């Protein structure tokens, strides 16, 4: 076996297969391997004409077919399968080789694996890859972590197969060890929030206007020509226009209202709780999926919990649609602002040095949250790299500010008419919370001091204090 392949892919299910084809189509000689050889054979049989594929049945032959330093992309099921493949690979590799985990690993696993492989003199690159199977084939958004040294070798290859927007590849070095998979995790969390917000907008339009799926699809198609232009809005219009072949009804009307999840939203929220970063939009989106699947609870509530709603007729349909659009845009900015706060907090805690503007840039193409307004986010971080709050950037403060009255009308209307809008409502509450002159946390802190002697600070002088609540109620320095 001559060592001639420039890159290898092991794990040839939908993602690995398409990634291998993408490399081959870009002129790379690609070593391909899968646990069960049948997938390798079918890839070569069906797509061998697209470029240079070098199939191997054994891992040893696969490794032997790679030129040094070897670059091996692992694209298998996340979790234990990834560890199993790494364990098989490591004894076959040599110092300086690069192992790339392009699956959806949880970032603490990536941190652990990077440290373990470093002990062997190997580079471990945990890389987020977004865009599903279509992206893997035609250009994904790629978020590689690991050593800078490995990016010198690997970066140009990954950049050449990534999506491009305005000639700029949607791939850049993210940061050490788990940074790439962390950013991919937050990307997915933002994706959850974006999808939930779109779903709430759909529900508001459906119930407020009594509009059909097709009519709402037309509204989304129109929205996709403005500030909201994005892949998710585009596919929403497409999905809403689709007719079910079996019943002839609108497709969405025959789909069960239970949303599933694979876990990246949950990881994002768990991590945000650890960091103490309020990512309320992503959390509400994750819980909304959980609520949709809470079948016994929903059955117990149906017909039992009174609505107590008021009838608020829509008098001006066009004005209502515009209000929903503005509320969606504002809520979406909140979700992104919160997600970027989470990236900043993790980056500071772990010393990752993540450039948030660059993350927005590599999300402009290839990935699920690709959107026109990511350019505005990049510009905001270019203006102020250490921007503490994206929402307060001059562009976004102004863009969201113009929609605030509409946002309030929509959330108030949703509450009055009984339309569940957890993401719209919590985003507005966050907006009001973060801009408040004074929050009621003063009372919380006083309560904490009362029952737990947790102390408090005063607004009128420095220091930490405790009041003797059970005694004479005098105040002491704590
Ligand atoms: P998948 O269904 O997650 O995994 C199937 C692949 O894993 C097969 O190649 C399978 O080999 C291999 N595998 C499973 N257990 C193994 C083990 N113990 N040892 C060796 N190989 C093992 O495949 P996928 O949908 O293509 O996704 C691959 C990765 O990309 C996952 O981490 C996924 O989360 C991530 N991802 C997927 C998407 C998507 O849209 N599907 C998008 C982004 C990221 P056999 O053929 O021998 O069973």
Coordinates of C-alpha atoms and ligand atoms in Angstrom, one line a residue:
X1 CA 0.0 0.0 0.0
X2 CA 1.7 3.3 -1.1
X3 CA 1.2 6.2 1.2
X4 CA -0.3 8.6 -1.3
X5 CA -3.6 9.8 0.2
X6 CA -3.6 13.4 1.4
X7 CA -6.5 12.9 3.8
X8 CA -8.5 10.0 5.1
X9 CA -12.0 9.6 6.3
X10 CA -13.2 6.8 8.5
X11 CA -16.9 6.4 9.1
X12 CA -18.8 6.5 5.9
X13 CA -22.4 6.9 6.8
X14 CA -24.2 9.9 5.3
X15 CA -21.8 12.6 6.7
X16 CA -18.5 10.8 6.2
X17 CA -19.4 9.6 2.8
X18 CA -20.3 13.1 1.6
X19 CA -17.3 14.7 3.3
X20 CA -15.0 12.2 1.5
X21 CA -16.7 13.0 -1.8
X22 CA -16.3 16.7 -1.1
X23 CA -12.5 16.2 -0.5
X24 CA -12.2 14.1 -3.7
X25 CA -14.1 16.6 -5.8
X26 CA -11.6 19.2 -4.7
X27 CA -8.7 17.2 -6.1
X28 CA -7.5 15.5 -2.9
X29 CA -6.6 11.8 -2.9
X30 CA -8.8 10.5 -0.1
X31 CA -8.3 7.3 1.9
X32 CA -11.7 5.9 2.9
X33 CA -12.5 3.4 5.6
X34 CA -15.6 2.2 7.5
X35 CA -16.0 -0.4 10.2
X36 CA -18.2 -2.5 7.9
X37 CA -16.5 -2.7 4.5
X38 CA -19.8 -2.7 2.5
X39 CA -20.2 1.1 3.0
X40 CA -16.6 1.7 1.7
X41 CA -17.3 -0.5 -1.3
X42 CA -20.6 1.2 -2.2
X43 CA -19.0 4.6 -1.9
X44 CA -16.3 3.7 -4.3
X45 CA -18.7 1.9 -6.7
X46 CA -21.2 4.8 -6.7
X47 CA -18.9 7.8 -6.6
X48 CA -15.4 6.6 -7.5
X49 CA -15.6 8.6 -10.7
X50 CA -15.8 11.9 -8.7
X51 CA -12.1 11.8 -7.8
X52 CA -9.4 9.7 -6.2
X53 CA -10.7 7.4 -3.5
X54 CA -8.4 4.9 -1.9
X55 CA -10.5 2.2 -0.1
X56 CA -9.1 0.0 2.7
X57 CA -10.8 -2.8 4.5
X58 CA -8.6 -2.7 7.6
X59 CA -7.7 0.3 9.7
X60 CA -4.0 -0.6 9.3
X61 CA -4.2 -0.5 5.5
X62 CA -6.2 2.8 5.7
X63 CA -3.5 4.4 7.9
X64 CA -0.7 3.0 5.6
X65 CA -2.4 4.6 2.6
X66 CA -1.9 8.1 4.1
X67 CA 1.0 10.4 3.4
X68 CA 2.7 12.0 6.5
X69 CA 1.8 13.9 8.6
X70 CA -1.3 11.7 8.4
X71 CA -4.6 13.5 8.5
X72 CA -7.5 11.3 9.6
X73 CA -11.1 12.5 9.8
X74 CA -13.3 10.5 12.1
X75 CA -17.0 10.7 11.2
X76 CA -18.7 8.1 13.3
X77 CA -21.5 8.1 15.9
X78 CA -20.5 10.5 18.7
X79 CA -19.6 9.1 22.1
X80 CA -18.3 5.6 22.7
X81 CA -17.9 4.8 19.0
X82 CA -15.5 7.8 18.6
X83 CA -13.4 6.5 21.5
X84 CA -13.4 3.0 20.0
X85 CA -12.1 4.3 16.7
X86 CA -9.5 6.5 18.4
X87 CA -8.3 3.5 20.4
X88 CA -7.9 1.5 17.1
X89 CA -6.2 4.4 15.3
X90 CA -3.6 5.6 17.9
X91 CA -1.3 2.6 17.9
X92 CA -1.1 2.9 14.1
X93 CA -0.1 6.6 14.0
X94 CA 3.1 8.5 14.5
X95 CA 4.1 11.7 16.2
X96 CA 2.9 14.7 14.3
X97 CA -0.1 13.0 12.8
X98 CA -3.5 14.7 13.0
X99 CA -6.7 13.1 14.1
X100 CA -9.8 15.1 13.3
X101 CA -13.1 14.3 15.1
X102 CA -15.7 15.9 12.8
X103 CA -18.7 14.3 14.6
X104 CA -21.0 16.0 17.1
X105 CA -18.8 15.4 20.2
X106 CA -19.6 16.9 23.5
X107 CA -16.8 19.4 24.1
X108 CA -15.6 17.9 27.5
X109 CA -15.0 14.7 25.6
X110 CA -12.9 16.6 23.1
X111 CA -10.9 18.3 25.9
X112 CA -10.2 14.8 27.3
X113 CA -9.3 13.3 23.9
X114 CA -7.0 16.1 23.0
X115 CA -5.1 15.8 26.2
X116 CA -4.8 12.0 25.7
X117 CA -3.6 12.2 22.2
X118 CA -1.1 15.0 23.0
X119 CA 0.5 12.5 25.3
X120 CA 1.2 10.4 22.2
X121 CA 2.6 13.3 20.3
X122 CA -0.6 13.4 18.2
X123 CA -2.7 16.4 17.3
X124 CA -6.4 16.1 18.0
X125 CA -8.7 18.4 16.3
X126 CA -12.3 18.5 17.5
X127 CA -14.1 20.1 14.7
X128 CA -17.7 21.2 14.4
X129 CA -19.2 20.5 11.0
X130 CA -22.6 22.0 10.3
X131 CA -24.8 21.8 7.3
X132 CA -26.1 18.2 7.4
X133 CA -25.5 15.9 4.5
X134 CA -26.0 18.5 1.9
X135 CA -23.4 20.8 3.6
X136 CA -20.9 18.0 3.9
X137 CA -21.0 17.3 0.2
X138 CA -21.2 20.9 -1.2
X139 CA -19.6 23.0 1.5
X140 CA -20.2 22.9 5.2
X141 CA -19.4 25.5 7.9
X142 CA -16.3 24.0 9.7
X143 CA -15.3 24.9 13.2
X144 CA -12.0 23.3 14.0
X145 CA -10.3 23.4 17.4
X146 CA -7.0 22.0 18.6
X147 CA -3.4 23.2 18.2
X148 CA -2.6 26.2 16.0
X149 CA 0.3 24.1 14.6
X150 CA -2.2 21.5 13.3
X151 CA -4.3 24.2 11.7
X152 CA -1.3 25.4 9.7
X153 CA -1.3 22.0 7.9
X154 CA -5.0 21.2 8.0
X155 CA -6.6 24.7 7.7
X156 CA -5.9 25.1 4.0
X157 CA -7.5 21.7 3.2
X158 CA -10.6 22.3 5.3
X159 CA -11.0 25.9 4.0
X160 CA -10.9 24.6 0.4
X161 CA -13.9 22.3 1.0
X162 CA -15.9 24.7 3.2
X163 CA -18.8 26.8 2.0
X164 CA -17.8 30.2 0.7
X165 CA -19.6 33.5 1.1
X166 CA -18.2 36.5 -0.9
X167 CA -15.1 34.4 -1.6
X168 CA -14.4 33.9 2.1
X169 CA -14.3 30.3 3.4
X170 CA -16.7 29.4 6.2
X171 CA -13.9 27.8 8.2
X172 CA -11.4 29.3 10.6
X173 CA -9.3 28.3 13.5
X174 CA -11.5 28.5 16.6
X175 CA -9.2 27.8 19.5
X176 CA -7.5 25.1 21.6
X177 CA -8.8 21.7 22.6
X178 CA -12.6 21.8 22.9
X179 CA -13.2 25.2 21.4
X180 CA -14.4 24.0 18.0
X181 CA -16.9 21.6 19.4
X182 CA -18.0 24.1 22.0
X183 CA -18.8 26.7 19.3
X184 CA -20.6 24.0 17.3
X185 CA -22.7 23.2 20.4
X186 CA -23.7 26.9 20.8
X187 CA -24.4 27.1 17.1
X188 CA -26.9 24.2 17.6
X189 CA -28.4 25.9 20.6
X190 CA -28.9 29.1 18.6
X191 CA -30.5 26.9 15.9
X192 CA -33.0 25.6 18.5
X193 CA -33.9 29.2 19.5
X194 CA -34.2 30.3 15.9
X195 CA -36.5 27.4 15.0
X196 CA -38.6 27.9 18.1
X197 CA -39.0 31.6 17.3
X198 CA -40.0 30.8 13.8
X199 CA -42.5 28.2 15.1
X200 CA -44.0 30.8 17.5
X201 CA -44.3 33.4 14.6
X202 CA -46.1 30.7 12.6
X203 CA -48.5 29.9 15.5
X204 CA -49.2 33.6 16.1
X205 CA -50.0 34.1 12.4
X206 CA -52.1 30.9 12.2
X207 CA -54.2 31.7 15.2
X208 CA -54.3 35.5 14.8
X209 CA -55.2 35.6 11.1
X210 CA -56.8 32.2 10.8
X211 CA -54.5 31.8 7.9
X212 CA -53.7 28.5 6.1
X213 CA -50.2 27.0 6.0
X214 CA -49.9 28.1 2.4
X215 CA -50.8 31.7 3.2
X216 CA -48.3 31.7 6.1
X217 CA -45.7 30.2 3.8
X218 CA -46.1 33.2 1.5
X219 CA -45.6 35.5 4.4
X220 CA -42.3 33.7 5.3
X221 CA -41.2 33.8 1.7
X222 CA -41.8 37.6 1.7
X223 CA -39.9 37.9 5.0
X224 CA -37.0 36.1 3.4
X225 CA -36.4 39.0 1.1
X226 CA -35.5 41.4 4.0
X227 CA -33.6 41.5 7.3
X228 CA -34.8 38.0 8.3
X229 CA -33.3 36.4 5.1
X230 CA -31.9 33.0 6.3
X231 CA -31.8 29.3 5.5
X232 CA -34.3 28.6 8.2
X233 CA -36.9 31.2 7.0
X234 CA -36.4 29.9 3.5
X235 CA -37.0 26.3 4.4
X236 CA -40.0 27.3 6.6
X237 CA -41.7 28.9 3.5
X238 CA -40.9 25.8 1.6
X239 CA -42.3 23.4 4.2
X240 CA -45.4 25.4 4.7
X241 CA -46.1 25.3 0.9
X242 CA -45.8 21.6 0.8
X243 CA -48.9 19.4 0.3
X244 CA -49.2 16.0 1.9
X245 CA -49.4 13.4 -0.9
X246 CA -51.5 11.0 1.1
X247 CA -54.3 13.3 2.3
X248 CA -53.9 16.4 0.0
X249 CA -53.8 18.5 3.2
X250 CA -51.1 21.0 4.0
X251 CA -48.1 18.9 5.1
X252 CA -47.5 20.6 8.4
X253 CA -51.2 20.0 9.3
X254 CA -50.6 16.2 9.3
X255 CA -47.3 16.3 11.2
X256 CA -47.6 15.4 14.9
X257 CA -46.8 18.3 17.2
X258 CA -44.0 16.6 19.2
X259 CA -40.5 17.9 18.6
X260 CA -37.5 15.7 19.2
X261 CA -33.9 16.5 20.1
X262 CA -30.5 14.8 19.9
X263 CA -29.0 16.6 22.9
X264 CA -27.0 19.6 21.7
X265 CA -29.6 22.1 22.9
X266 CA -29.6 20.4 26.3
X267 CA -25.8 20.5 26.4
X268 CA -25.8 24.2 25.6
X269 CA -28.3 24.9 28.4
X270 CA -26.5 22.7 30.9
X271 CA -23.2 24.5 30.1
X272 CA -24.9 28.0 30.4
X273 CA -26.2 27.1 33.8
X274 CA -22.6 26.1 34.9
X275 CA -21.3 29.4 33.5
X276 CA -24.2 31.4 34.9
X277 CA -24.9 32.9 31.5
X278 CA -28.6 33.6 30.8
X279 CA -29.4 32.0 27.5
X280 CA -33.1 32.2 28.0
X281 CA -34.0 32.0 24.3
X282 CA -32.1 28.7 23.8
X283 CA -33.4 27.3 27.2
X284 CA -37.0 28.1 26.4
X285 CA -36.6 26.6 22.9
X286 CA -35.2 23.4 24.5
X287 CA -37.9 23.2 27.1
X288 CA -40.6 24.0 24.5
X289 CA -39.5 20.8 22.7
X290 CA -39.7 18.9 26.0
X291 CA -43.2 20.3 26.7
X292 CA -44.4 19.3 23.2
X293 CA -43.3 15.7 24.0
X294 CA -44.8 15.7 27.6
X295 CA -47.8 13.6 26.4
X296 CA -49.2 12.6 29.8
X297 CA -49.1 16.1 31.1
X298 CA -50.6 17.6 28.0
X299 CA -53.4 15.0 28.1
X300 CA -54.0 15.7 31.8
X301 CA -54.2 19.5 31.1
X302 CA -56.4 19.3 28.0
X303 CA -59.9 20.4 28.7
X304 CA -59.1 20.8 32.4
X305 CA -57.0 24.0 32.6
X306 CA -59.3 27.0 31.7
X307 CA -58.1 29.4 29.0
X308 CA -59.4 32.6 30.6
X309 CA -58.5 34.4 27.4
X310 CA -59.8 37.6 25.9
X311 CA -60.7 38.0 22.3
X312 CA -58.3 40.4 20.6
X313 CA -59.4 40.6 16.9
X314 CA -56.8 41.5 14.3
X315 CA -58.2 44.6 12.7
X316 CA -55.3 45.4 10.4
X317 CA -53.8 42.2 9.0
X318 CA -50.8 43.8 7.3
X319 CA -49.9 45.7 10.5
X320 CA -50.2 42.5 12.5
X321 CA -48.0 40.6 10.2
X322 CA -45.4 43.4 10.4
X323 CA -45.6 43.3 14.2
X324 CA -44.9 39.6 14.2
X325 CA -42.0 40.1 11.9
X326 CA -40.5 42.8 14.1
X327 CA -41.0 40.7 17.2
X328 CA -39.3 37.8 15.5
X329 CA -36.3 39.8 14.5
X330 CA -35.9 41.4 18.0
X331 CA -36.2 38.0 19.7
X332 CA -33.8 36.5 17.3
X333 CA -31.2 39.1 18.0
X334 CA -31.6 38.4 21.8
X335 CA -31.0 34.6 21.1
X336 CA -27.8 35.3 19.2
X337 CA -26.6 37.9 21.7
X338 CA -27.1 35.4 24.5
X339 CA -25.3 32.7 22.5
X340 CA -22.3 35.0 21.9
X341 CA -22.3 35.8 25.6
X342 CA -22.0 32.2 26.3
X343 CA -19.1 31.8 23.9
X344 CA -17.3 34.8 25.5
X345 CA -17.8 33.4 29.0
X346 CA -16.5 30.0 28.1
X347 CA -13.6 31.4 26.1
X348 CA -12.6 33.6 29.1
X349 CA -12.9 30.8 31.5
X350 CA -10.8 28.4 29.5
X351 CA -8.4 30.8 27.8
X352 CA -9.6 29.9 24.3
X353 CA -9.3 33.4 22.8
X354 CA -12.3 32.9 20.5
X355 CA -12.9 35.7 18.1
X356 CA -16.7 36.0 18.0
X357 CA -16.8 38.1 14.9
X358 CA -14.9 35.3 13.1
X359 CA -17.5 32.8 14.4
X360 CA -20.3 34.9 12.9
X361 CA -18.4 35.0 9.6
X362 CA -18.0 31.2 9.3
X363 CA -21.7 30.8 10.1
X364 CA -22.7 32.9 7.1
X365 CA -22.7 29.9 4.8
X366 CA -22.9 26.1 4.9
X367 CA -24.6 25.8 8.3
X368 CA -28.2 25.7 9.4
X369 CA -28.3 29.2 11.0
X370 CA -26.8 30.9 7.9
X371 CA -28.4 34.3 7.6
X372 CA -28.0 37.7 6.2
X373 CA -27.7 39.4 9.6
X374 CA -24.6 37.4 10.6
X375 CA -22.7 40.0 8.5
X376 CA -24.0 42.7 10.9
X377 CA -22.8 40.6 13.9
X378 CA -19.3 40.3 12.4
X379 CA -19.3 44.1 11.8
X380 CA -20.4 44.7 15.4
X381 CA -17.4 42.6 16.8
X382 CA -15.1 44.3 14.3
X383 CA -16.2 47.7 15.7
X384 CA -15.7 46.6 19.3
X385 CA -13.9 43.2 19.7
X386 CA -14.7 43.1 23.4
X387 CA -18.3 44.1 23.0
X388 CA -20.0 43.1 26.3
X389 CA -23.5 42.8 24.8
X390 CA -24.3 42.3 21.1
X391 CA -27.8 43.7 21.7
X392 CA -26.2 47.0 22.8
X393 CA -24.1 47.4 19.7
X394 CA -25.2 50.6 18.0
X395 CA -26.6 48.8 14.9
X396 CA -28.6 46.2 16.9
X397 CA -29.7 48.5 19.6
X398 CA -31.2 50.7 16.9
X399 CA -32.6 47.8 14.8
X400 CA -34.2 46.1 17.8
X401 CA -35.3 49.4 19.3
X402 CA -37.4 50.3 16.3
X403 CA -39.3 47.0 16.8
X404 CA -39.9 47.2 20.6
X405 CA -43.4 48.6 20.5
X406 CA -44.5 45.9 18.1
X407 CA -42.7 43.3 20.2
X408 CA -44.7 44.4 23.3
X409 CA -48.0 44.3 21.3
X410 CA -47.3 40.8 20.1
X411 CA -46.2 39.4 23.5
X412 CA -49.2 41.1 25.2
X413 CA -51.5 39.8 22.6
X414 CA -50.1 36.3 22.9
X415 CA -50.7 36.4 26.7
X416 CA -54.2 37.7 26.3
X417 CA -55.3 35.3 23.6
X418 CA -53.5 32.2 25.1
X419 CA -50.9 31.6 22.4
X420 CA -47.8 30.0 24.0
X421 CA -44.8 32.1 23.0
X422 CA -42.1 31.1 25.5
X423 CA -39.2 32.3 23.3
X424 CA -40.8 35.6 22.2
X425 CA -41.9 36.4 25.8
X426 CA -38.7 35.4 27.6
X427 CA -36.6 37.3 25.0
X428 CA -38.6 40.5 25.7
X429 CA -38.3 39.8 29.5
X430 CA -34.5 39.5 29.0
X431 CA -34.4 42.7 27.0
X432 CA -36.3 44.5 29.8
X433 CA -34.1 42.9 32.4
X434 CA -30.8 43.7 30.9
X435 CA -31.8 47.3 30.3
X436 CA -33.4 47.9 33.7
X437 CA -32.0 50.7 35.9
X438 CA -32.9 48.6 38.9
X439 CA -33.8 45.0 39.2
X440 CA -35.7 43.4 42.1
X441 CA -32.6 41.5 43.0
X442 CA -32.2 43.9 45.9
X443 CA -35.2 42.1 47.5
X444 CA -33.7 38.6 46.8
X445 CA -30.4 39.6 48.4
X446 CA -32.3 41.0 51.4
X447 CA -34.2 37.7 51.7
X448 CA -31.0 35.7 51.4
X449 CA -29.5 37.7 54.2
X450 CA -32.6 37.2 56.3
X451 CA -32.7 33.4 56.2
X452 CA -29.1 32.5 55.5
X453 CA -26.9 35.4 56.6
X454 CA -25.7 35.6 53.0
X455 CA -24.8 39.3 53.4
X456 CA -25.5 42.1 50.9
X457 CA -23.9 45.3 49.5
X458 CA -25.4 48.7 49.7
X459 CA -26.1 51.3 47.0
X460 CA -24.7 54.2 49.2
X461 CA -21.4 52.9 50.4
X462 CA -18.8 50.2 49.7
X463 CA -18.5 47.0 51.8
X464 CA -20.4 43.9 52.6
X465 CA -23.0 43.9 55.3
X466 CA -25.3 41.7 57.4
X467 CA -28.4 42.7 59.4
X468 CA -29.1 40.8 62.7
X469 CA -32.6 39.8 61.6
X470 CA -33.4 37.6 64.6
X471 CA -31.9 40.0 67.1
X472 CA -32.1 43.8 67.3
X473 CA -31.9 44.3 63.5
X474 CA -28.7 46.3 63.7
X475 CA -26.4 46.2 60.7
X476 CA -22.8 44.9 60.9
X477 CA -19.9 44.9 58.5
X478 CA -19.6 41.3 57.3
Ligands
LIG1 P1 -24.1 8.1 12.4 O1 -25.4 7.4 12.1 O2 -24.0 9.0 13.5 O3 -23.0 7.0 12.6 C1 -22.8 5.9 11.7 C2 -21.4 5.6 11.5 O4 -20.7 5.3 12.7 C3 -21.2 4.4 10.6 O5 -20.1 4.7 9.7 C4 -20.8 3.3 11.6 O6 -20.1 2.2 11.1 C5 -20.0 4.1 12.6 N1 -19.9 3.4 13.9 C6 -20.8 3.3 14.8 N2 -20.3 2.7 15.9 C7 -19.0 2.4 15.6 C8 -18.0 1.7 16.3 N3 -18.2 1.3 17.6 N4 -16.8 1.6 15.7 C9 -16.6 2.1 14.5 N5 -17.5 2.7 13.8 C10 -18.7 2.9 14.3 O7 -23.5 8.8 11.1 P2 -23.8 10.2 10.4 O8 -25.2 10.6 10.5 O9 -23.1 10.2 9.1 O10 -23.0 11.2 11.5 C11 -21.7 11.1 11.7 C12 -21.3 12.1 12.8 O11 -21.6 13.4 12.3 C13 -22.1 12.0 14.1 O12 -21.2 12.4 15.2 C14 -23.2 13.0 13.9 O13 -23.6 13.5 15.2 C15 -22.4 14.1 13.2 N6 -23.3 15.0 12.4 C16 -24.3 14.6 11.7 C17 -25.1 15.4 10.9 C18 -26.2 14.9 10.1 O14 -26.9 15.7 9.5 N7 -26.4 13.6 10.0 C19 -24.8 16.8 10.9 C20 -23.7 17.2 11.6 C21 -22.9 16.3 12.4 P3 -20.9 1.0 10.4 O15 -21.3 1.4 9.1 O16 -19.9 -0.1 10.5 O17 -22.1 0.7 11.3

